[in-house]
PDB file of C-alpha atoms in Angstrom:
ATOM      1  CA  MET A 299     118.123  71.004  63.764  1.00  0.00           C
ATOM      2  CA  ARG A 300     115.984  68.035  62.783  1.00  0.00           C
ATOM      3  CA  ARG A 301     112.395  68.022  63.994  1.00  0.00           C
ATOM      4  CA  ILE A 302     111.527  65.413  66.641  1.00  0.00           C
ATOM      5  CA  VAL A 303     107.927  64.419  67.355  1.00  0.00           C
ATOM      6  CA  ILE A 304     107.119  62.541  70.570  1.00  0.00           C
ATOM      7  CA  ARG A 305     103.599  61.178  70.917  1.00  0.00           C
ATOM      8  CA  PRO A 306     101.766  59.601  73.883  1.00  0.00           C
ATOM      9  CA  ARG A 307     101.616  55.818  73.343  1.00  0.00           C
ATOM     10  CA  ILE A 308      98.444  55.046  75.290  1.00  0.00           C
ATOM     11  CA  GLN A 309      96.347  58.203  75.075  1.00  0.00           C
ATOM     12  CA  ILE A 310      96.216  58.392  71.266  1.00  0.00           C
ATOM     13  CA  PRO A 311      94.840  54.864  70.613  1.00  0.00           C
ATOM     14  CA  VAL A 312      92.275  55.212  73.410  1.00  0.00           C
ATOM     15  CA  LEU A 313      91.003  58.537  72.053  1.00  0.00           C
ATOM     16  CA  VAL A 314      90.927  57.240  68.472  1.00  0.00           C
ATOM     17  CA  VAL A 315      88.811  54.236  69.526  1.00  0.00           C
ATOM     18  CA  ILE A 316      86.414  56.443  71.523  1.00  0.00           C
ATOM     19  CA  PHE A 317      85.917  58.893  68.655  1.00  0.00           C
ATOM     20  CA  ALA A 318      85.642  56.079  66.084  1.00  0.00           C
ATOM     21  CA  VAL A 319      82.764  54.631  68.112  1.00  0.00           C
ATOM     22  CA  TRP A 320      81.278  58.148  68.291  1.00  0.00           C
ATOM     23  CA  THR A 321      81.546  58.440  64.499  1.00  0.00           C
ATOM     24  CA  LEU A 322      79.994  55.013  63.954  1.00  0.00           C
ATOM     25  CA  LEU A 323      77.127  55.995  66.237  1.00  0.00           C
ATOM     26  CA  GLY A 324      76.467  58.923  63.906  1.00  0.00           C
ATOM     27  CA  VAL A 325      76.672  56.683  60.846  1.00  0.00           C
ATOM     28  CA  THR A 326      74.066  54.315  62.323  1.00  0.00           C
ATOM     29  CA  TYR A 327      71.474  57.084  62.063  1.00  0.00           C
ATOM     30  CA  PHE A 328      71.754  56.806  58.282  1.00  0.00           C
ATOM     31  CA  THR A 329      72.005  53.014  57.849  1.00  0.00           C
ATOM     32  CA  SER A 330      68.344  52.178  58.380  1.00  0.00           C
ATOM     33  CA  GLY A 331      67.280  54.607  55.680  1.00  0.00           C
ATOM     34  CA  ASP A 332      64.273  55.793  57.649  1.00  0.00           C
ATOM     35  CA  VAL A 333      65.929  59.005  58.771  1.00  0.00           C
ATOM     36  CA  VAL A 334      66.672  60.198  55.250  1.00  0.00           C
ATOM     37  CA  ALA A 335      63.550  58.722  53.584  1.00  0.00           C
ATOM     38  CA  GLU A 336      61.166  60.266  56.095  1.00  0.00           C
ATOM     39  CA  ARG A 337      63.139  63.510  56.153  1.00  0.00           C
ATOM     40  CA  ASP A 338      63.607  63.361  59.912  1.00  0.00           C
ATOM     41  CA  TRP A 339      65.634  66.578  60.154  1.00  0.00           C
ATOM     42  CA  PHE A 340      66.502  66.100  63.807  1.00  0.00           C
ATOM     43  CA  GLY A 341      68.000  62.672  63.040  1.00  0.00           C
ATOM     44  CA  ILE A 342      69.833  63.983  59.988  1.00  0.00           C
ATOM     45  CA  VAL A 343      71.330  66.900  61.902  1.00  0.00           C
ATOM     46  CA  LEU A 344      72.209  64.692  64.885  1.00  0.00           C
ATOM     47  CA  GLY A 345      73.857  62.092  62.646  1.00  0.00           C
ATOM     48  CA  CYS A 346      75.850  64.728  60.775  1.00  0.00           C
ATOM     49  CA  LEU A 347      76.906  66.345  64.054  1.00  0.00           C
ATOM     50  CA  LEU A 348      78.081  63.024  65.515  1.00  0.00           C
ATOM     51  CA  VAL A 349      80.012  62.094  62.365  1.00  0.00           C
ATOM     52  CA  THR A 350      81.751  65.464  62.010  1.00  0.00           C
ATOM     53  CA  SER A 351      82.601  65.780  65.708  1.00  0.00           C
ATOM     54  CA  GLY A 352      83.892  62.199  65.739  1.00  0.00           C
ATOM     55  CA  MET A 353      86.118  62.813  62.729  1.00  0.00           C
ATOM     56  CA  ALA A 354      87.401  66.053  64.263  1.00  0.00           C
ATOM     57  CA  GLY A 355      88.136  64.187  67.511  1.00  0.00           C
ATOM     58  CA  ILE A 356      90.117  61.522  65.655  1.00  0.00           C
ATOM     59  CA  TRP A 357      92.101  64.207  63.826  1.00  0.00           C
ATOM     60  CA  ARG A 358      92.889  66.064  67.082  1.00  0.00           C
ATOM     61  CA  ALA A 359      93.877  62.814  68.826  1.00  0.00           C
ATOM     62  CA  LEU A 360      96.306  61.907  66.040  1.00  0.00           C
ATOM     63  CA  ARG A 361      98.023  65.319  66.382  1.00  0.00           C
ATOM     64  CA  LEU A 362      98.730  64.963  70.123  1.00  0.00           C
ATOM     65  CA  GLY A 363     102.316  65.182  71.266  1.00  0.00           C
ATOM     66  CA  VAL A 364     105.374  67.344  71.642  1.00  0.00           C
ATOM     67  CA  VAL A 365     107.303  68.661  68.632  1.00  0.00           C
ATOM     68  CA  ILE A 366     110.891  69.687  69.268  1.00  0.00           C
ATOM     69  CA  GLY A 367     112.500  71.660  66.487  1.00  0.00           C
ATOM     70  CA  GLY A 368     114.685  74.591  65.596  1.00  0.00           C
ATOM     71  CA  GLU A 369     112.142  77.164  66.766  1.00  0.00           C
ATOM     72  CA  GLY A 370     111.630  75.576  70.195  1.00  0.00           C
ATOM     73  CA  VAL A 371     109.198  73.219  71.888  1.00  0.00           C
ATOM     74  CA  ARG A 372     105.634  72.951  70.573  1.00  0.00           C
ATOM     75  CA  VAL A 373     103.057  71.196  72.764  1.00  0.00           C
ATOM     76  CA  ARG A 374     100.055  69.916  70.823  1.00  0.00           C
ATOM     77  CA  GLY A 375      97.179  69.433  73.243  1.00  0.00           C
ATOM     78  CA  PHE A 376      93.844  67.800  72.523  1.00  0.00           C
ATOM     79  CA  ASP A 377      91.606  70.582  73.787  1.00  0.00           C
ATOM     80  CA  SER A 378      93.725  73.660  73.169  1.00  0.00           C
ATOM     81  CA  ARG A 379      95.789  75.423  70.585  1.00  0.00           C
ATOM     82  CA  ASP A 380      99.426  74.543  70.068  1.00  0.00           C
ATOM     83  CA  GLN A 381     101.674  76.162  72.649  1.00  0.00           C
ATOM     84  CA  VAL A 382     105.085  77.144  71.274  1.00  0.00           C
ATOM     85  CA  THR A 383     107.963  77.977  73.599  1.00  0.00           C
ATOM     86  CA  PRO A 384     111.067  79.326  71.825  1.00  0.00           C
ATOM     87  CA  TRP A 385     114.477  78.100  72.955  1.00  0.00           C
ATOM     88  CA  SER A 386     115.440  81.654  73.956  1.00  0.00           C
ATOM     89  CA  ALA A 387     112.624  81.735  76.557  1.00  0.00           C
ATOM     90  CA  ILE A 388     113.722  78.491  78.243  1.00  0.00           C
ATOM     91  CA  GLN A 389     116.106  79.072  81.153  1.00  0.00           C
ATOM     92  CA  SER A 390     116.569  75.421  82.146  1.00  0.00           C
ATOM     93  CA  VAL A 391     115.082  71.944  81.839  1.00  0.00           C
ATOM     94  CA  ASP A 392     114.564  69.864  84.998  1.00  0.00           C
ATOM     95  CA  CYS A 393     113.116  66.475  85.859  1.00  0.00           C
ATOM     96  CA  VAL A 394     110.295  66.819  88.392  1.00  0.00           C
ATOM     97  CA  GLN A 395     107.556  64.610  89.802  1.00  0.00           C
ATOM     98  CA  ILE A 396     104.450  66.249  88.346  1.00  0.00           C
ATOM     99  CA  ASP A 397     101.690  63.899  89.452  1.00  0.00           C
ATOM    100  CA  VAL A 398     100.734  60.647  91.162  1.00  0.00           C
ATOM    101  CA  ARG A 399      98.625  58.275  89.071  1.00  0.00           C
ATOM    102  CA  GLY A 400      97.416  54.970  90.418  1.00  0.00           C
ATOM    103  CA  GLY A 401      99.686  55.356  93.434  1.00  0.00           C
ATOM    104  CA  LEU A 402     102.785  55.691  91.213  1.00  0.00           C
ATOM    105  CA  PRO A 403     104.749  58.930  90.814  1.00  0.00           C
ATOM    106  CA  LEU A 404     104.803  60.446  87.319  1.00  0.00           C
ATOM    107  CA  TYR A 405     108.041  62.182  86.333  1.00  0.00           C
ATOM    108  CA  ALA A 406     108.348  64.561  83.403  1.00  0.00           C
ATOM    109  CA  PRO A 407     110.591  67.278  82.002  1.00  0.00           C
ATOM    110  CA  VAL A 408     109.697  70.763  83.212  1.00  0.00           C
ATOM    111  CA  LEU A 409     110.720  73.837  81.232  1.00  0.00           C
ATOM    112  CA  ARG A 410     111.736  76.739  83.484  1.00  0.00           C
ATOM    113  CA  LEU A 411     110.811  79.996  81.765  1.00  0.00           C
ATOM    114  CA  GLY A 412     112.293  82.525  84.142  1.00  0.00           C
ATOM    115  CA  ASP A 413     111.193  82.569  87.745  1.00  0.00           C
ATOM    116  CA  ASP A 414     109.637  79.580  89.531  1.00  0.00           C
ATOM    117  CA  ALA A 415     106.124  80.777  88.711  1.00  0.00           C
ATOM    118  CA  ASP A 416     106.786  80.148  85.012  1.00  0.00           C
ATOM    119  CA  ALA A 417     107.324  76.390  84.964  1.00  0.00           C
ATOM    120  CA  MET A 418     105.806  74.412  82.099  1.00  0.00           C
ATOM    121  CA  PRO A 419     105.606  70.635  82.668  1.00  0.00           C
ATOM    122  CA  LEU A 420     105.633  68.486  79.547  1.00  0.00           C
ATOM    123  CA  SER A 421     103.206  65.827  80.739  1.00  0.00           C
ATOM    124  CA  ALA A 422     103.143  64.205  77.285  1.00  0.00           C
ATOM    125  CA  LEU A 423     106.773  63.225  77.904  1.00  0.00           C
ATOM    126  CA  GLY A 424     105.977  61.884  81.380  1.00  0.00           C
ATOM    127  CA  SER A 425     107.086  58.486  82.605  1.00  0.00           C
ATOM    128  CA  TYR A 426     106.665  56.367  85.707  1.00  0.00           C
ATOM    129  CA  LEU A 427     110.395  55.596  85.570  1.00  0.00           C
ATOM    130  CA  ARG A 428     112.603  58.437  86.721  1.00  0.00           C
ATOM    131  CA  GLN A 429     115.477  57.177  84.527  1.00  0.00           C
ATOM    132  CA  ASP A 430     113.320  57.446  81.409  1.00  0.00           C
ATOM    133  CA  ALA A 431     112.274  60.994  82.309  1.00  0.00           C
ATOM    134  CA  GLU A 432     115.918  61.911  83.056  1.00  0.00           C
ATOM    135  CA  ARG A 433     116.925  60.605  79.620  1.00  0.00           C
ATOM    136  CA  LYS A 434     114.323  62.852  77.975  1.00  0.00           C
ATOM    137  CA  VAL A 435     115.519  65.814  80.066  1.00  0.00           C
ATOM    138  CA  GLU A 436     119.104  65.246  78.919  1.00  0.00           C
ATOM    139  CA  GLN A 437     117.915  65.037  75.322  1.00  0.00           C
ATOM    140  CA  LEU A 438     116.064  68.358  75.695  1.00  0.00           C
ATOM    141  CA  ARG A 439     119.118  69.971  77.322  1.00  0.00           C
ATOM    142  CA  SER A 440     121.372  68.882  74.474  1.00  0.00           C
ATOM    143  CA  LEU A 441     118.869  70.154  71.885  1.00  0.00           C
ATOM    144  CA  LYS A 442     118.651  73.485  73.720  1.00  0.00           C
ATOM    145  CA  ALA A 443     122.448  73.745  73.739  1.00  0.00           C
ATOM    146  CA  SER A 444     122.678  72.952  70.030  1.00  0.00           C
ATOM    147  CA  ALA A 445     119.961  75.515  69.261  1.00  0.00           C
ATOM    148  CA  ALA A 446     121.885  78.139  71.253  1.00  0.00           C
ATOM    149  CA  ARG A 447     125.033  77.467  69.195  1.00  0.00           C
ATOM    150  CA  SER A 448     123.160  77.835  65.887  1.00  0.00           C
TER     151      SER A 448
END
């Protein structure tokens, strides 16, 4: 099975811009030259902290998304470790309204992992159009079926 990566179209650019500004804020501590020349250790440490955390934020933002492959479904979140769900653990894939944002319903594929308590919504694949979410659900169902045959 070929690996498919689906990334959020709006969230990634917004996070990259925010963390780029954060990184540039850290760089500005070093541009005047006073911080390094006067050995202002608080400014040096603060600048280094802002630059490294900004670069780490950009890296994490660029990794966001859902990876669908032969082993199963891997959800790459911004603030957590990757969550891998093997195809054998997935009972079914349904299209469900998972949230309401700005007064509009958000539909997304939901992986059923056994009983109803074990439902894992894939919010990164969410859409305001039910047809778009249904298309993604059908794609996941066909990939699950092909993984079961392999």
